[in-house]
PDB file of C-alpha atoms and ligand atoms in Angstrom:
ATOM      1  CA  MET A   1       9.113  11.073  26.960  1.00  0.00           C
ATOM      2  CA  ILE A   2       8.185   9.679  23.168  1.00  0.00           C
ATOM      3  CA  THR A   3       8.510   6.006  22.699  1.00  0.00           C
ATOM      4  CA  LEU A   4       9.094   4.087  19.157  1.00  0.00           C
ATOM      5  CA  LYS A   5       5.726   2.567  18.232  1.00  0.00           C
ATOM      6  CA  THR A   6       6.470  -1.106  18.105  1.00  0.00           C
ATOM      7  CA  LEU A   7       6.349  -2.435  14.140  1.00  0.00           C
ATOM      8  CA  ALA A   8       3.179  -4.176  13.903  1.00  0.00           C
ATOM      9  CA  TYR A   9       4.663  -6.917  10.749  1.00  0.00           C
ATOM     10  CA  ASP A  10       7.752  -8.837  11.314  1.00  0.00           C
ATOM     11  CA  PHE A  11      11.068  -7.364   9.244  1.00  0.00           C
ATOM     12  CA  ASN A  12      10.597  -9.427   6.146  1.00  0.00           C
ATOM     13  CA  ALA A  13       6.865  -8.807   5.799  1.00  0.00           C
ATOM     14  CA  LEU A  14       7.112  -5.919   3.075  1.00  0.00           C
ATOM     15  CA  GLU A  15       9.502  -8.508   1.026  1.00  0.00           C
ATOM     16  CA  PRO A  16      10.246  -9.048  -2.161  1.00  0.00           C
ATOM     17  CA  PHE A  17       9.193  -4.905  -2.081  1.00  0.00           C
ATOM     18  CA  ILE A  18      11.113  -3.782   0.731  1.00  0.00           C
ATOM     19  CA  ASP A  19      13.736  -6.471   1.876  1.00  0.00           C
ATOM     20  CA  ALA A  20      14.030  -7.255   5.299  1.00  0.00           C
ATOM     21  CA  LYS A  21      17.183  -5.510   5.870  1.00  0.00           C
ATOM     22  CA  THR A  22      15.923  -2.233   5.028  1.00  0.00           C
ATOM     23  CA  VAL A  23      12.870  -2.649   7.352  1.00  0.00           C
ATOM     24  CA  GLU A  24      15.065  -3.876  10.099  1.00  0.00           C
ATOM     25  CA  ILE A  25      18.088  -0.759   9.705  1.00  0.00           C
ATOM     26  CA  HIS A  26      14.993   1.989   9.449  1.00  0.00           C
ATOM     27  CA  HIS A  27      13.035   0.409  12.227  1.00  0.00           C
ATOM     28  CA  THR A  28      15.602  -0.296  14.923  1.00  0.00           C
ATOM     29  CA  LYS A  29      18.391   2.481  13.671  1.00  0.00           C
ATOM     30  CA  HIS A  30      16.954   5.404  12.025  1.00  0.00           C
ATOM     31  CA  HIS A  31      13.468   5.654  13.331  1.00  0.00           C
ATOM     32  CA  GLN A  32      14.877   4.349  16.945  1.00  0.00           C
ATOM     33  CA  TRP A  33      17.581   7.123  16.735  1.00  0.00           C
ATOM     34  CA  TYR A  34      15.545  10.045  15.761  1.00  0.00           C
ATOM     35  CA  VAL A  35      13.130   9.033  19.017  1.00  0.00           C
ATOM     36  CA  ASP A  36      16.265   8.722  21.409  1.00  0.00           C
ATOM     37  CA  LYS A  37      17.374  12.111  20.295  1.00  0.00           C
ATOM     38  CA  LEU A  38      14.252  13.404  20.367  1.00  0.00           C
ATOM     39  CA  ASN A  39      13.977  13.068  24.065  1.00  0.00           C
ATOM     40  CA  TRP A  40      17.665  13.769  24.636  1.00  0.00           C
ATOM     41  CA  LEU A  41      16.463  17.290  22.874  1.00  0.00           C
ATOM     42  CA  ILE A  42      13.186  18.070  24.651  1.00  0.00           C
ATOM     43  CA  ALA A  43      14.142  16.494  28.269  1.00  0.00           C
ATOM     44  CA  GLY A  44      13.478  19.326  30.703  1.00  0.00           C
ATOM     45  CA  THR A  45      12.148  21.584  27.677  1.00  0.00           C
ATOM     46  CA  GLU A  46       8.556  22.961  27.477  1.00  0.00           C
ATOM     47  CA  PHE A  47       7.927  20.111  25.349  1.00  0.00           C
ATOM     48  CA  GLU A  48       8.893  17.055  27.950  1.00  0.00           C
ATOM     49  CA  ASN A  49       5.404  16.850  28.016  1.00  0.00           C
ATOM     50  CA  MET A  50       3.892  17.251  25.041  1.00  0.00           C
ATOM     51  CA  ASN A  51       2.773  15.031  22.640  1.00  0.00           C
ATOM     52  CA  LEU A  52       4.275  14.400  19.428  1.00  0.00           C
ATOM     53  CA  GLU A  53       2.041  16.498  17.274  1.00  0.00           C
ATOM     54  CA  ASN A  54       1.750  19.697  19.260  1.00  0.00           C
ATOM     55  CA  ILE A  55       5.812  19.169  19.386  1.00  0.00           C
ATOM     56  CA  ILE A  56       5.723  19.342  15.849  1.00  0.00           C
ATOM     57  CA  ILE A  57       3.271  22.341  15.520  1.00  0.00           C
ATOM     58  CA  ASN A  58       5.255  24.372  17.885  1.00  0.00           C
ATOM     59  CA  SER A  59       8.744  23.539  17.625  1.00  0.00           C
ATOM     60  CA  ASN A  60      11.496  24.211  14.948  1.00  0.00           C
ATOM     61  CA  GLY A  61      15.207  23.666  14.578  1.00  0.00           C
ATOM     62  CA  ALA A  62      16.645  20.186  15.993  1.00  0.00           C
ATOM     63  CA  ILE A  63      13.515  19.342  17.881  1.00  0.00           C
ATOM     64  CA  PHE A  64      11.230  19.549  14.902  1.00  0.00           C
ATOM     65  CA  ASN A  65      13.326  17.708  13.106  1.00  0.00           C
ATOM     66  CA  ASN A  66      13.320  14.983  14.900  1.00  0.00           C
ATOM     67  CA  ALA A  67       9.940  14.913  16.167  1.00  0.00           C
ATOM     68  CA  ALA A  68       8.605  15.335  12.600  1.00  0.00           C
ATOM     69  CA  GLN A  69      10.490  12.352  11.631  1.00  0.00           C
ATOM     70  CA  VAL A  70       9.454  10.413  14.402  1.00  0.00           C
ATOM     71  CA  TRP A  71       6.016  11.108  13.151  1.00  0.00           C
ATOM     72  CA  ASN A  72       6.969  10.948   9.314  1.00  0.00           C
ATOM     73  CA  HIS A  73       8.274   7.067   9.834  1.00  0.00           C
ATOM     74  CA  THR A  74       5.263   5.624  11.890  1.00  0.00           C
ATOM     75  CA  PHE A  75       3.177   7.299   9.264  1.00  0.00           C
ATOM     76  CA  TYR A  76       4.969   5.916   6.256  1.00  0.00           C
ATOM     77  CA  ARG A  77       5.183   2.386   8.442  1.00  0.00           C
ATOM     78  CA  GLU A  78       1.217   2.373   8.809  1.00  0.00           C
ATOM     79  CA  GLY A  79       0.730   3.393   5.187  1.00  0.00           C
ATOM     80  CA  MET A  80       1.948  -0.090   4.149  1.00  0.00           C
ATOM     81  CA  ASN A  81      -0.285  -3.261   4.412  1.00  0.00           C
ATOM     82  CA  TRP A  82       1.985  -5.920   4.864  1.00  0.00           C
ATOM     83  CA  GLN A  83      -1.074  -8.205   3.830  1.00  0.00           C
ATOM     84  CA  ALA A  84      -1.287  -6.396   0.375  1.00  0.00           C
ATOM     85  CA  GLU A  85      -1.177  -8.183  -2.381  1.00  0.00           C
ATOM     86  CA  ASN A  86      -2.308  -6.714  -5.512  1.00  0.00           C
ATOM     87  CA  GLU A  87      -5.567  -7.859  -5.810  1.00  0.00           C
ATOM     88  CA  LYS A  88      -6.641  -7.166  -2.681  1.00  0.00           C
ATOM     89  CA  TRP A  89      -5.101  -3.800  -2.885  1.00  0.00           C
ATOM     90  CA  ASP A  90      -6.905  -3.353  -6.177  1.00  0.00           C
ATOM     91  CA  PHE A  91     -10.459  -3.999  -4.374  1.00  0.00           C
ATOM     92  CA  THR A  92      -9.889  -2.300  -1.777  1.00  0.00           C
ATOM     93  CA  TYR A  93      -9.313   0.769  -3.574  1.00  0.00           C
ATOM     94  CA  ARG A  94     -11.813   0.141  -6.038  1.00  0.00           C
ATOM     95  CA  GLN A  95     -14.434   0.383  -2.942  1.00  0.00           C
ATOM     96  CA  ALA A  96     -12.935   3.569  -1.540  1.00  0.00           C
ATOM     97  CA  LYS A  97     -14.450   6.805  -1.394  1.00  0.00           C
ATOM     98  CA  VAL A  98     -10.918   8.358  -1.747  1.00  0.00           C
ATOM     99  CA  LYS A  99     -10.863   6.895  -5.288  1.00  0.00           C
ATOM    100  CA  ASP A 100     -14.055   9.169  -6.525  1.00  0.00           C
ATOM    101  CA  GLN A 101     -11.858  11.828  -4.845  1.00  0.00           C
ATOM    102  CA  ILE A 102      -8.699  11.031  -6.715  1.00  0.00           C
ATOM    103  CA  GLU A 103     -10.628  10.614 -10.147  1.00  0.00           C
ATOM    104  CA  LYS A 104     -12.266  13.632 -10.000  1.00  0.00           C
ATOM    105  CA  LYS A 105      -9.103  15.398  -9.596  1.00  0.00           C
ATOM    106  CA  ARG A 106      -6.612  13.526 -11.680  1.00  0.00           C
ATOM    107  CA  GLY A 107      -8.595  12.605 -14.727  1.00  0.00           C
ATOM    108  CA  SER A 108      -7.889   8.361 -13.465  1.00  0.00           C
ATOM    109  CA  PHE A 109      -5.986   6.369 -11.193  1.00  0.00           C
ATOM    110  CA  GLU A 110      -3.123   6.028 -13.404  1.00  0.00           C
ATOM    111  CA  ASN A 111      -2.810   9.509 -14.001  1.00  0.00           C
ATOM    112  CA  PHE A 112      -2.741   9.762 -10.119  1.00  0.00           C
ATOM    113  CA  LYS A 113      -0.024   7.279  -9.636  1.00  0.00           C
ATOM    114  CA  THR A 114       2.211   9.155 -12.748  1.00  0.00           C
ATOM    115  CA  GLU A 115       1.816  12.038 -11.024  1.00  0.00           C
ATOM    116  CA  PHE A 116       2.647  10.387  -7.414  1.00  0.00           C
ATOM    117  CA  THR A 117       5.427   8.824  -8.763  1.00  0.00           C
ATOM    118  CA  ASN A 118       7.121  11.932 -10.670  1.00  0.00           C
ATOM    119  CA  ASN A 119       6.674  13.910  -7.683  1.00  0.00           C
ATOM    120  CA  ALA A 120       8.643  11.364  -5.867  1.00  0.00           C
ATOM    121  CA  ILE A 121      11.589  10.864  -8.418  1.00  0.00           C
ATOM    122  CA  TRP A 122      12.153  14.522  -8.647  1.00  0.00           C
ATOM    123  CA  ASN A 123      11.918  15.558  -4.941  1.00  0.00           C
ATOM    124  CA  PHE A 124      15.530  16.733  -5.281  1.00  0.00           C
ATOM    125  CA  GLY A 125      17.451  14.975  -2.050  1.00  0.00           C
ATOM    126  CA  SER A 126      16.228  13.836   1.133  1.00  0.00           C
ATOM    127  CA  GLY A 127      12.174  14.008   1.806  1.00  0.00           C
ATOM    128  CA  TRP A 128       8.667  12.750   1.465  1.00  0.00           C
ATOM    129  CA  THR A 129       5.806  12.797  -0.872  1.00  0.00           C
ATOM    130  CA  TRP A 130       2.819  13.019   0.474  1.00  0.00           C
ATOM    131  CA  LEU A 131      -1.008  12.696  -0.656  1.00  0.00           C
ATOM    132  CA  VAL A 132      -2.939  15.362   1.797  1.00  0.00           C
ATOM    133  CA  LYS A 133      -6.351  16.778   1.578  1.00  0.00           C
ATOM    134  CA  ASP A 134      -7.009  20.306   2.721  1.00  0.00           C
ATOM    135  CA  GLY A 135      -9.897  21.769   4.993  1.00  0.00           C
ATOM    136  CA  ASN A 136     -12.416  21.436   1.714  1.00  0.00           C
ATOM    137  CA  GLY A 137     -11.717  17.664   1.335  1.00  0.00           C
ATOM    138  CA  GLU A 138      -9.683  18.275  -1.771  1.00  0.00           C
ATOM    139  CA  LEU A 139      -6.645  16.378  -2.625  1.00  0.00           C
ATOM    140  CA  SER A 140      -2.886  17.508  -3.777  1.00  0.00           C
ATOM    141  CA  ILE A 141       0.280  15.859  -3.930  1.00  0.00           C
ATOM    142  CA  VAL A 142       3.151  17.495  -2.088  1.00  0.00           C
ATOM    143  CA  ASN A 143       6.882  17.052  -1.639  1.00  0.00           C
ATOM    144  CA  THR A 144       8.556  18.107   1.563  1.00  0.00           C
ATOM    145  CA  SER A 145      12.444  18.338   2.259  1.00  0.00           C
ATOM    146  CA  ASN A 146      14.270  16.766   5.001  1.00  0.00           C
ATOM    147  CA  ALA A 147      11.571  16.271   8.214  1.00  0.00           C
ATOM    148  CA  GLU A 148       8.835  19.283   6.772  1.00  0.00           C
ATOM    149  CA  ASN A 149       5.662  17.971   7.362  1.00  0.00           C
ATOM    150  CA  PRO A 150       2.467  18.923   5.111  1.00  0.00           C
ATOM    151  CA  MET A 151       0.391  19.475   8.978  1.00  0.00           C
ATOM    152  CA  THR A 152       2.322  22.702   9.239  1.00  0.00           C
ATOM    153  CA  SER A 153       0.678  24.314   6.621  1.00  0.00           C
ATOM    154  CA  GLY A 154      -2.735  23.242   7.776  1.00  0.00           C
ATOM    155  CA  LEU A 155      -2.803  19.819   5.503  1.00  0.00           C
ATOM    156  CA  ILE A 156      -3.889  16.307   6.524  1.00  0.00           C
ATOM    157  CA  PRO A 157      -1.566  14.143   5.480  1.00  0.00           C
ATOM    158  CA  LEU A 158      -3.497  10.674   3.724  1.00  0.00           C
ATOM    159  CA  LEU A 159      -0.174   8.989   2.453  1.00  0.00           C
ATOM    160  CA  THR A 160       3.691   9.396   2.434  1.00  0.00           C
ATOM    161  CA  VAL A 161       6.664   7.578   0.692  1.00  0.00           C
ATOM    162  CA  ASP A 162       9.949   7.942   2.307  1.00  0.00           C
ATOM    163  CA  VAL A 163      12.246   9.096  -0.359  1.00  0.00           C
ATOM    164  CA  TRP A 164      15.497   9.432   1.749  1.00  0.00           C
ATOM    165  CA  GLU A 165      18.108   7.104   0.065  1.00  0.00           C
ATOM    166  CA  HIS A 166      17.947   4.874   3.160  1.00  0.00           C
ATOM    167  CA  ALA A 167      14.476   3.851   2.745  1.00  0.00           C
ATOM    168  CA  TYR A 168      16.247   2.041  -0.465  1.00  0.00           C
ATOM    169  CA  TYR A 169      19.291   2.184  -1.258  1.00  0.00           C
ATOM    170  CA  LEU A 170      20.388  -2.176   0.579  1.00  0.00           C
ATOM    171  CA  LYS A 171      17.890  -3.130  -2.166  1.00  0.00           C
ATOM    172  CA  TYR A 172      17.943  -0.625  -4.981  1.00  0.00           C
ATOM    173  CA  GLN A 173      20.488   1.466  -4.970  1.00  0.00           C
ATOM    174  CA  ASN A 174      20.235   4.652  -6.904  1.00  0.00           C
ATOM    175  CA  ARG A 175      16.872   3.497  -8.216  1.00  0.00           C
ATOM    176  CA  ARG A 176      14.560   5.258  -6.923  1.00  0.00           C
ATOM    177  CA  ALA A 177      11.488   4.918  -9.619  1.00  0.00           C
ATOM    178  CA  GLU A 178      11.789   1.457  -9.183  1.00  0.00           C
ATOM    179  CA  TYR A 179      11.335   1.354  -5.363  1.00  0.00           C
ATOM    180  CA  LEU A 180       8.462   3.784  -5.668  1.00  0.00           C
ATOM    181  CA  GLU A 181       6.949   1.326  -8.018  1.00  0.00           C
ATOM    182  CA  ASN A 182       7.303  -1.410  -6.057  1.00  0.00           C
ATOM    183  CA  TRP A 183       6.111   0.596  -2.702  1.00  0.00           C
ATOM    184  CA  ARG A 184       3.112   1.391  -4.300  1.00  0.00           C
ATOM    185  CA  SER A 185       2.046  -2.190  -4.213  1.00  0.00           C
ATOM    186  CA  LEU A 186       1.929  -2.013  -0.263  1.00  0.00           C
ATOM    187  CA  VAL A 187      -0.127   0.680   0.077  1.00  0.00           C
ATOM    188  CA  ASN A 188      -2.489   0.252   2.486  1.00  0.00           C
ATOM    189  CA  TRP A 189      -5.764   2.259   0.973  1.00  0.00           C
ATOM    190  CA  GLU A 190      -7.850   1.163   3.691  1.00  0.00           C
ATOM    191  CA  LYS A 191      -5.887   3.599   6.247  1.00  0.00           C
ATOM    192  CA  VAL A 192      -6.109   6.214   3.254  1.00  0.00           C
ATOM    193  CA  GLU A 193      -9.775   5.717   3.038  1.00  0.00           C
ATOM    194  CA  GLU A 194      -9.912   6.260   7.007  1.00  0.00           C
ATOM    195  CA  LEU A 195      -8.006   9.371   7.197  1.00  0.00           C
ATOM    196  CA  TYR A 196      -9.754  10.731   4.063  1.00  0.00           C
ATOM    197  CA  LYS A 197     -13.577   9.870   5.446  1.00  0.00           C
ATOM    198  CA  ASN A 198     -12.469  11.502   8.636  1.00  0.00           C
TER     199      ASN A 198
HETATM  200 MN1  LIG B   1      13.623   6.817   6.476  1.00  0.00          MN
END
């Protein structure tokens, strides 16, 4: 039985970058629906008592799609810091080991931000844009479609942004670039750093 992790912040905690209504619907409707559907699909199967990561690695089709969407949404949510303000965010980032790696790879943080955003803008249709590390600690930016998760390619996710329209449509309508610009102000770099160092 897979359960929906409780939201660690109030629905309005990501304002003004992500509006309360979007956070509420995303959590209580979309995310909950993936959890409910997954439990219904795995009941009485070999997946019933597996943890979520193992379901993702070992399944395909509808079970994979719903399991990965449960995981991806929790990961997206935990990659945002409800206390973050730009100054705190910059300070956290300046102290991070992942910063050296990003700058080594991309030249500067500005280049990285542009590249990440461009990837997310050009991620066609519904999907996710990720910062991942490989087994050698090398960073890459990857796009996935629908529920796909880079874990299935042996990569370790550090950060993700949801570019399904339901993640931004209420506030931004078709303006995905503006959503991404604002989402960047919420990135929980402490979490990224923790995952990078593990
Ligand atoms: Mn979503």
